[in-house]
Amino acid sequence: MSHPKIEADNTMDLTTTVAIDEENSVARVALAGALNTDTAPAFELRLQDVLNRGYQLTVLDMKDLDYISSAGLRVIFKAAKQTKNDGRKLAAANRKPHIDKVFDILKALPDMAVFANEQELDDYLDSMQRKLRDE
């Protein structure tokens, strides 16, 4: 069995580690910290680099992701659409309960704009994640 190749990238509040399993055409991108307005642009470039390599499955491992904002969600949904259009898959694994709740809320509201602006959405996501973490 081949050992995965591992690459790490540290951005201010977000660390991403990429492990590649060439044999099974799988890239695992582990996220640690906060995926927010400050960290989303660098994460998008990092994720795009991984996606451009053409692996059949890219897994976003969120076990150490503590927070996600609308900017982070946009990056993930854009990547999901891209991989689907290319006939590949993007998966999110090991989501903490408060991160999972964000995805559940957005699944329930697929095409509905319920927030006046991004700040209102981020304020809502922030308060909801903080509340669930403190439970």
Short mmCIF file of N, CA and C in Angstrom, two decimals:
data_model
loop_
_atom_site.label_atom_id
_atom_site.label_comp_id
_atom_site.label_asym_id
_atom_site.label_seq_id
_atom_site.Cartn_x
_atom_site.Cartn_y
_atom_site.Cartn_z
N MET A 1 0.84 -1.19 0.00
CA MET A 1 0.00 0.00 0.00
C MET A 1 0.88 1.24 0.00
N SER A 2 0.55 2.20 -0.84
CA SER A 2 1.35 3.41 -0.91
C SER A 2 0.95 4.37 0.21
N HIS A 3 1.92 5.14 0.67
CA HIS A 3 1.65 6.13 1.71
C HIS A 3 1.19 7.41 1.04
N PRO A 4 0.18 8.07 1.63
CA PRO A 4 -0.29 9.31 1.01
C PRO A 4 0.76 10.41 1.09
N LYS A 5 0.77 11.23 0.06
CA LYS A 5 1.64 12.40 0.05
C LYS A 5 0.92 13.49 0.84
N ILE A 6 1.61 14.15 1.75
CA ILE A 6 0.97 15.15 2.61
C ILE A 6 1.62 16.50 2.39
N GLU A 7 0.77 17.51 2.22
CA GLU A 7 1.24 18.89 2.08
C GLU A 7 0.46 19.73 3.08
N ALA A 8 1.11 20.69 3.73
CA ALA A 8 0.41 21.54 4.70
C ALA A 8 0.53 23.01 4.28
N ASP A 9 -0.50 23.76 4.61
CA ASP A 9 -0.51 25.19 4.33
C ASP A 9 -1.15 25.88 5.53
N ASN A 10 -0.44 26.82 6.14
CA ASN A 10 -0.98 27.55 7.29
C ASN A 10 -1.36 28.96 6.86
N THR A 11 -2.62 29.27 7.01
CA THR A 11 -3.11 30.62 6.78
C THR A 11 -3.54 31.11 8.15
N MET A 12 -3.62 32.40 8.34
CA MET A 12 -3.78 32.94 9.67
C MET A 12 -4.61 32.11 10.64
N ASP A 13 -5.88 31.95 10.40
CA ASP A 13 -6.73 31.22 11.34
C ASP A 13 -7.18 29.88 10.79
N LEU A 14 -6.60 29.46 9.67
CA LEU A 14 -7.02 28.21 9.06
C LEU A 14 -5.78 27.45 8.60
N THR A 15 -5.71 26.19 8.99
CA THR A 15 -4.64 25.32 8.51
C THR A 15 -5.29 24.27 7.63
N THR A 16 -4.73 24.07 6.45
CA THR A 16 -5.22 23.00 5.59
C THR A 16 -4.07 22.03 5.35
N THR A 17 -4.39 20.77 5.46
CA THR A 17 -3.42 19.72 5.19
C THR A 17 -4.03 18.82 4.12
N VAL A 18 -3.27 18.60 3.05
CA VAL A 18 -3.76 17.78 1.95
C VAL A 18 -3.01 16.46 1.94
N ALA A 19 -3.76 15.37 1.95
CA ALA A 19 -3.19 14.03 1.84
C ALA A 19 -3.73 13.41 0.55
N ILE A 20 -2.84 12.92 -0.28
CA ILE A 20 -3.22 12.36 -1.57
C ILE A 20 -3.06 10.85 -1.57
N ASP A 21 -4.10 10.16 -1.99
CA ASP A 21 -4.05 8.71 -2.18
C ASP A 21 -4.17 8.48 -3.69
N GLU A 22 -3.01 8.46 -4.36
CA GLU A 22 -2.98 8.33 -5.83
C GLU A 22 -3.65 7.03 -6.28
N GLU A 23 -3.39 5.96 -5.54
CA GLU A 23 -3.88 4.64 -5.91
C GLU A 23 -5.41 4.61 -6.05
N ASN A 24 -6.10 5.31 -5.14
CA ASN A 24 -7.57 5.32 -5.16
C ASN A 24 -8.15 6.62 -5.72
N SER A 25 -7.29 7.52 -6.22
CA SER A 25 -7.71 8.81 -6.78
C SER A 25 -8.54 9.62 -5.78
N VAL A 26 -7.99 9.74 -4.55
CA VAL A 26 -8.67 10.48 -3.49
C VAL A 26 -7.74 11.54 -2.92
N ALA A 27 -8.26 12.74 -2.78
CA ALA A 27 -7.54 13.81 -2.08
C ALA A 27 -8.32 14.11 -0.81
N ARG A 28 -7.63 14.15 0.33
CA ARG A 28 -8.27 14.50 1.60
C ARG A 28 -7.70 15.84 2.05
N VAL A 29 -8.60 16.81 2.19
CA VAL A 29 -8.20 18.14 2.61
C VAL A 29 -8.73 18.36 4.03
N ALA A 30 -7.81 18.36 4.99
CA ALA A 30 -8.20 18.56 6.39
C ALA A 30 -8.15 20.05 6.71
N LEU A 31 -9.23 20.55 7.32
CA LEU A 31 -9.32 21.95 7.69
C LEU A 31 -9.29 22.06 9.21
N ALA A 32 -8.50 23.00 9.73
CA ALA A 32 -8.43 23.24 11.16
C ALA A 32 -8.51 24.74 11.40
N GLY A 33 -9.42 25.15 12.28
CA GLY A 33 -9.55 26.57 12.60
C GLY A 33 -10.83 27.15 12.06
N ALA A 34 -10.73 28.34 11.47
CA ALA A 34 -11.91 29.07 11.01
C ALA A 34 -11.84 29.32 9.51
N LEU A 35 -12.92 28.96 8.82
CA LEU A 35 -13.05 29.25 7.39
C LEU A 35 -14.00 30.44 7.28
N ASN A 36 -13.40 31.62 7.15
CA ASN A 36 -14.19 32.86 7.20
C ASN A 36 -13.76 33.80 6.08
N THR A 37 -14.22 35.04 6.14
CA THR A 37 -13.91 36.03 5.11
C THR A 37 -12.41 36.20 4.92
N ASP A 38 -11.64 36.13 6.02
CA ASP A 38 -10.19 36.32 5.94
C ASP A 38 -9.48 35.12 5.33
N THR A 39 -9.96 33.92 5.63
CA THR A 39 -9.24 32.71 5.22
C THR A 39 -9.79 32.07 3.94
N ALA A 40 -11.02 32.43 3.56
CA ALA A 40 -11.65 31.79 2.40
C ALA A 40 -10.88 31.99 1.08
N PRO A 41 -10.36 33.19 0.79
CA PRO A 41 -9.66 33.35 -0.50
C PRO A 41 -8.45 32.41 -0.64
N ALA A 42 -7.62 32.29 0.39
CA ALA A 42 -6.46 31.40 0.31
C ALA A 42 -6.91 29.94 0.27
N PHE A 43 -7.97 29.61 1.02
CA PHE A 43 -8.49 28.24 0.99
C PHE A 43 -9.02 27.90 -0.40
N GLU A 44 -9.69 28.86 -1.03
CA GLU A 44 -10.23 28.62 -2.37
C GLU A 44 -9.11 28.30 -3.36
N LEU A 45 -8.02 29.04 -3.29
CA LEU A 45 -6.88 28.78 -4.18
C LEU A 45 -6.30 27.40 -3.90
N ARG A 46 -6.17 27.07 -2.64
CA ARG A 46 -5.62 25.77 -2.23
C ARG A 46 -6.52 24.63 -2.73
N LEU A 47 -7.83 24.79 -2.51
CA LEU A 47 -8.79 23.76 -2.92
C LEU A 47 -8.81 23.64 -4.45
N GLN A 48 -8.76 24.78 -5.13
CA GLN A 48 -8.76 24.78 -6.59
C GLN A 48 -7.55 24.02 -7.13
N ASP A 49 -6.40 24.21 -6.49
CA ASP A 49 -5.19 23.49 -6.89
C ASP A 49 -5.41 21.98 -6.77
N VAL A 50 -6.03 21.55 -5.68
CA VAL A 50 -6.30 20.13 -5.48
C VAL A 50 -7.31 19.63 -6.52
N LEU A 51 -8.39 20.38 -6.73
CA LEU A 51 -9.42 19.96 -7.68
C LEU A 51 -8.88 19.87 -9.10
N ASN A 52 -7.98 20.78 -9.44
CA ASN A 52 -7.42 20.79 -10.79
C ASN A 52 -6.57 19.56 -11.09
N ARG A 53 -6.20 18.83 -10.07
CA ARG A 53 -5.40 17.61 -10.27
C ARG A 53 -6.27 16.43 -10.74
N GLY A 54 -7.59 16.59 -10.65
CA GLY A 54 -8.50 15.62 -11.25
C GLY A 54 -8.78 14.35 -10.48
N TYR A 55 -8.63 14.36 -9.16
CA TYR A 55 -8.95 13.16 -8.38
C TYR A 55 -10.45 12.90 -8.44
N GLN A 56 -10.84 11.64 -8.40
CA GLN A 56 -12.26 11.27 -8.49
C GLN A 56 -13.03 11.74 -7.26
N LEU A 57 -12.39 11.74 -6.11
CA LEU A 57 -13.05 12.15 -4.87
C LEU A 57 -12.14 13.10 -4.11
N THR A 58 -12.71 14.22 -3.69
CA THR A 58 -12.01 15.13 -2.79
C THR A 58 -12.84 15.19 -1.52
N VAL A 59 -12.22 14.87 -0.40
CA VAL A 59 -12.91 14.86 0.88
C VAL A 59 -12.43 16.04 1.70
N LEU A 60 -13.37 16.85 2.16
CA LEU A 60 -13.05 17.94 3.08
C LEU A 60 -13.26 17.39 4.49
N ASP A 61 -12.17 17.17 5.21
CA ASP A 61 -12.24 16.63 6.56
C ASP A 61 -12.37 17.81 7.53
N MET A 62 -13.53 17.92 8.15
CA MET A 62 -13.85 19.09 8.97
C MET A 62 -13.78 18.82 10.46
N LYS A 63 -13.10 17.75 10.86
CA LYS A 63 -13.12 17.40 12.28
C LYS A 63 -12.48 18.48 13.16
N ASP A 64 -11.56 19.27 12.61
CA ASP A 64 -10.92 20.34 13.37
C ASP A 64 -11.35 21.73 12.92
N LEU A 65 -12.41 21.79 12.12
CA LEU A 65 -12.95 23.09 11.69
C LEU A 65 -13.87 23.59 12.80
N ASP A 66 -13.56 24.77 13.32
CA ASP A 66 -14.33 25.31 14.45
C ASP A 66 -15.40 26.29 14.04
N TYR A 67 -15.24 26.90 12.87
CA TYR A 67 -16.18 27.95 12.47
C TYR A 67 -16.21 28.05 10.95
N ILE A 68 -17.39 28.35 10.41
CA ILE A 68 -17.51 28.60 8.97
C ILE A 68 -18.45 29.77 8.75
N SER A 69 -18.08 30.67 7.85
CA SER A 69 -18.93 31.82 7.52
C SER A 69 -19.50 31.63 6.12
N SER A 70 -20.29 32.59 5.68
CA SER A 70 -20.89 32.50 4.35
C SER A 70 -19.80 32.48 3.27
N ALA A 71 -18.69 33.17 3.50
CA ALA A 71 -17.59 33.17 2.52
C ALA A 71 -17.02 31.76 2.37
N GLY A 72 -16.86 31.06 3.47
CA GLY A 72 -16.36 29.69 3.43
C GLY A 72 -17.35 28.75 2.76
N LEU A 73 -18.62 28.94 3.05
CA LEU A 73 -19.66 28.12 2.43
C LEU A 73 -19.68 28.32 0.92
N ARG A 74 -19.51 29.55 0.48
CA ARG A 74 -19.49 29.85 -0.95
C ARG A 74 -18.38 29.09 -1.66
N VAL A 75 -17.20 29.06 -1.04
CA VAL A 75 -16.07 28.33 -1.64
C VAL A 75 -16.41 26.85 -1.78
N ILE A 76 -17.00 26.28 -0.73
CA ILE A 76 -17.32 24.85 -0.74
C ILE A 76 -18.41 24.54 -1.77
N PHE A 77 -19.46 25.36 -1.82
CA PHE A 77 -20.54 25.09 -2.77
C PHE A 77 -20.09 25.29 -4.21
N LYS A 78 -19.22 26.25 -4.44
CA LYS A 78 -18.67 26.47 -5.78
C LYS A 78 -17.85 25.24 -6.20
N ALA A 79 -17.03 24.73 -5.28
CA ALA A 79 -16.22 23.54 -5.57
C ALA A 79 -17.09 22.32 -5.80
N ALA A 80 -18.19 22.20 -5.04
CA ALA A 80 -19.10 21.06 -5.21
C ALA A 80 -19.73 21.10 -6.60
N LYS A 81 -20.14 22.28 -7.02
CA LYS A 81 -20.74 22.43 -8.35
C LYS A 81 -19.72 22.08 -9.43
N GLN A 82 -18.49 22.54 -9.26
CA GLN A 82 -17.43 22.29 -10.24
C GLN A 82 -17.15 20.79 -10.35
N THR A 83 -17.00 20.11 -9.21
CA THR A 83 -16.69 18.67 -9.26
C THR A 83 -17.85 17.89 -9.87
N LYS A 84 -19.06 18.29 -9.55
CA LYS A 84 -20.24 17.61 -10.11
C LYS A 84 -20.25 17.77 -11.64
N ASN A 85 -19.99 18.98 -12.10
CA ASN A 85 -19.96 19.23 -13.55
C ASN A 85 -18.86 18.45 -14.25
N ASP A 86 -17.79 18.14 -13.52
CA ASP A 86 -16.67 17.38 -14.07
C ASP A 86 -16.85 15.87 -13.91
N GLY A 87 -17.98 15.45 -13.31
CA GLY A 87 -18.22 14.03 -13.11
C GLY A 87 -17.43 13.44 -11.95
N ARG A 88 -17.02 14.31 -11.04
CA ARG A 88 -16.27 13.85 -9.85
C ARG A 88 -17.09 14.19 -8.61
N LYS A 89 -16.54 13.87 -7.44
CA LYS A 89 -17.29 14.10 -6.21
C LYS A 89 -16.48 14.92 -5.20
N LEU A 90 -17.23 15.73 -4.43
CA LEU A 90 -16.68 16.47 -3.30
C LEU A 90 -17.52 16.05 -2.10
N ALA A 91 -16.87 15.68 -1.01
CA ALA A 91 -17.59 15.25 0.18
C ALA A 91 -17.07 16.01 1.40
N ALA A 92 -17.97 16.23 2.36
CA ALA A 92 -17.59 16.85 3.64
C ALA A 92 -17.75 15.79 4.72
N ALA A 93 -16.68 15.55 5.46
CA ALA A 93 -16.69 14.49 6.47
C ALA A 93 -16.36 15.06 7.84
N ASN A 94 -16.80 14.34 8.87
CA ASN A 94 -16.44 14.64 10.26
C ASN A 94 -16.82 16.05 10.70
N ARG A 95 -18.01 16.48 10.32
CA ARG A 95 -18.44 17.83 10.71
C ARG A 95 -18.85 17.83 12.18
N LYS A 96 -18.41 18.86 12.91
CA LYS A 96 -18.85 19.04 14.29
C LYS A 96 -20.33 19.42 14.26
N PRO A 97 -21.04 19.17 15.36
CA PRO A 97 -22.49 19.44 15.37
C PRO A 97 -22.87 20.86 14.94
N HIS A 98 -22.13 21.86 15.39
CA HIS A 98 -22.51 23.24 15.03
C HIS A 98 -22.20 23.54 13.56
N ILE A 99 -21.21 22.89 12.98
CA ILE A 99 -20.92 23.05 11.55
C ILE A 99 -21.98 22.29 10.74
N ASP A 100 -22.32 21.10 11.21
CA ASP A 100 -23.34 20.28 10.57
C ASP A 100 -24.66 21.03 10.50
N LYS A 101 -24.99 21.75 11.56
CA LYS A 101 -26.24 22.51 11.62
C LYS A 101 -26.28 23.58 10.53
N VAL A 102 -25.15 24.21 10.27
CA VAL A 102 -25.07 25.22 9.20
C VAL A 102 -25.43 24.58 7.86
N PHE A 103 -24.87 23.41 7.58
CA PHE A 103 -25.16 22.72 6.33
C PHE A 103 -26.64 22.30 6.27
N ASP A 104 -27.19 21.86 7.41
CA ASP A 104 -28.60 21.48 7.45
C ASP A 104 -29.51 22.67 7.15
N ILE A 105 -29.18 23.81 7.72
CA ILE A 105 -29.98 25.02 7.49
C ILE A 105 -29.95 25.38 6.01
N LEU A 106 -28.78 25.34 5.42
CA LEU A 106 -28.66 25.73 4.02
C LEU A 106 -29.33 24.73 3.08
N LYS A 107 -29.33 23.45 3.45
CA LYS A 107 -30.04 22.45 2.64
C LYS A 107 -31.54 22.72 2.67
N ALA A 108 -32.03 23.18 3.81
CA ALA A 108 -33.45 23.45 3.96
C ALA A 108 -33.87 24.71 3.20
N LEU A 109 -32.92 25.56 2.89
CA LEU A 109 -33.21 26.83 2.20
C LEU A 109 -32.42 26.93 0.91
N PRO A 110 -32.55 25.97 0.00
CA PRO A 110 -31.65 25.93 -1.14
C PRO A 110 -31.62 27.18 -2.00
N ASP A 111 -32.77 27.70 -2.37
CA ASP A 111 -32.77 28.84 -3.29
C ASP A 111 -33.44 30.07 -2.69
N MET A 112 -33.59 30.08 -1.39
CA MET A 112 -34.32 31.16 -0.76
C MET A 112 -33.35 32.14 -0.10
N ALA A 113 -33.46 33.40 -0.44
CA ALA A 113 -32.65 34.43 0.21
C ALA A 113 -33.43 34.92 1.43
N VAL A 114 -32.97 34.54 2.61
CA VAL A 114 -33.70 34.93 3.81
C VAL A 114 -32.97 36.00 4.61
N PHE A 115 -31.79 36.39 4.18
CA PHE A 115 -31.03 37.40 4.90
C PHE A 115 -30.85 38.61 4.00
N ALA A 116 -30.90 39.77 4.60
CA ALA A 116 -30.83 41.01 3.84
C ALA A 116 -29.47 41.18 3.16
N ASN A 117 -28.42 40.70 3.81
CA ASN A 117 -27.08 40.85 3.25
C ASN A 117 -26.14 39.83 3.89
N GLU A 118 -24.90 39.81 3.41
CA GLU A 118 -23.93 38.83 3.93
C GLU A 118 -23.66 39.02 5.41
N GLN A 119 -23.61 40.28 5.85
CA GLN A 119 -23.32 40.54 7.26
C GLN A 119 -24.41 39.95 8.15
N GLU A 120 -25.65 40.10 7.72
CA GLU A 120 -26.76 39.54 8.49
C GLU A 120 -26.66 38.01 8.53
N LEU A 121 -26.31 37.40 7.41
CA LEU A 121 -26.14 35.95 7.38
C LEU A 121 -24.98 35.53 8.28
N ASP A 122 -23.84 36.23 8.18
CA ASP A 122 -22.69 35.88 9.02
C ASP A 122 -23.00 36.06 10.50
N ASP A 123 -23.73 37.12 10.85
CA ASP A 123 -24.11 37.33 12.25
C ASP A 123 -24.96 36.17 12.74
N TYR A 124 -25.90 35.72 11.91
CA TYR A 124 -26.75 34.60 12.27
C TYR A 124 -25.93 33.32 12.43
N LEU A 125 -25.08 33.02 11.44
CA LEU A 125 -24.25 31.81 11.52
C LEU A 125 -23.34 31.84 12.74
N ASP A 126 -22.79 33.01 13.03
CA ASP A 126 -21.90 33.17 14.18
C ASP A 126 -22.64 32.89 15.49
N SER A 127 -23.81 33.51 15.67
CA SER A 127 -24.54 33.32 16.92
C SER A 127 -25.02 31.87 17.06
N MET A 128 -25.46 31.28 15.96
CA MET A 128 -25.95 29.90 16.01
C MET A 128 -24.81 28.93 16.35
N GLN A 129 -23.65 29.10 15.74
CA GLN A 129 -22.53 28.20 16.01
C GLN A 129 -22.02 28.39 17.45
N ARG A 130 -22.00 29.63 17.92
CA ARG A 130 -21.54 29.89 19.28
C ARG A 130 -22.48 29.24 20.28
N LYS A 131 -23.78 29.36 20.03
CA LYS A 131 -24.79 28.78 20.92
C LYS A 131 -24.63 27.26 20.98
N LEU A 132 -24.49 26.62 19.81
CA LEU A 132 -24.37 25.16 19.78
C LEU A 132 -23.06 24.67 20.41
N ARG A 133 -21.99 25.45 20.26
CA ARG A 133 -20.71 25.06 20.88
C ARG A 133 -20.80 25.12 22.39
N ASP A 134 -21.57 26.09 22.91
CA ASP A 134 -21.65 26.30 24.35
C ASP A 134 -22.60 25.32 25.04
N GLU A 135 -23.38 24.58 24.26
CA GLU A 135 -24.34 23.64 24.88
C GLU A 135 -23.65 22.46 25.52
#
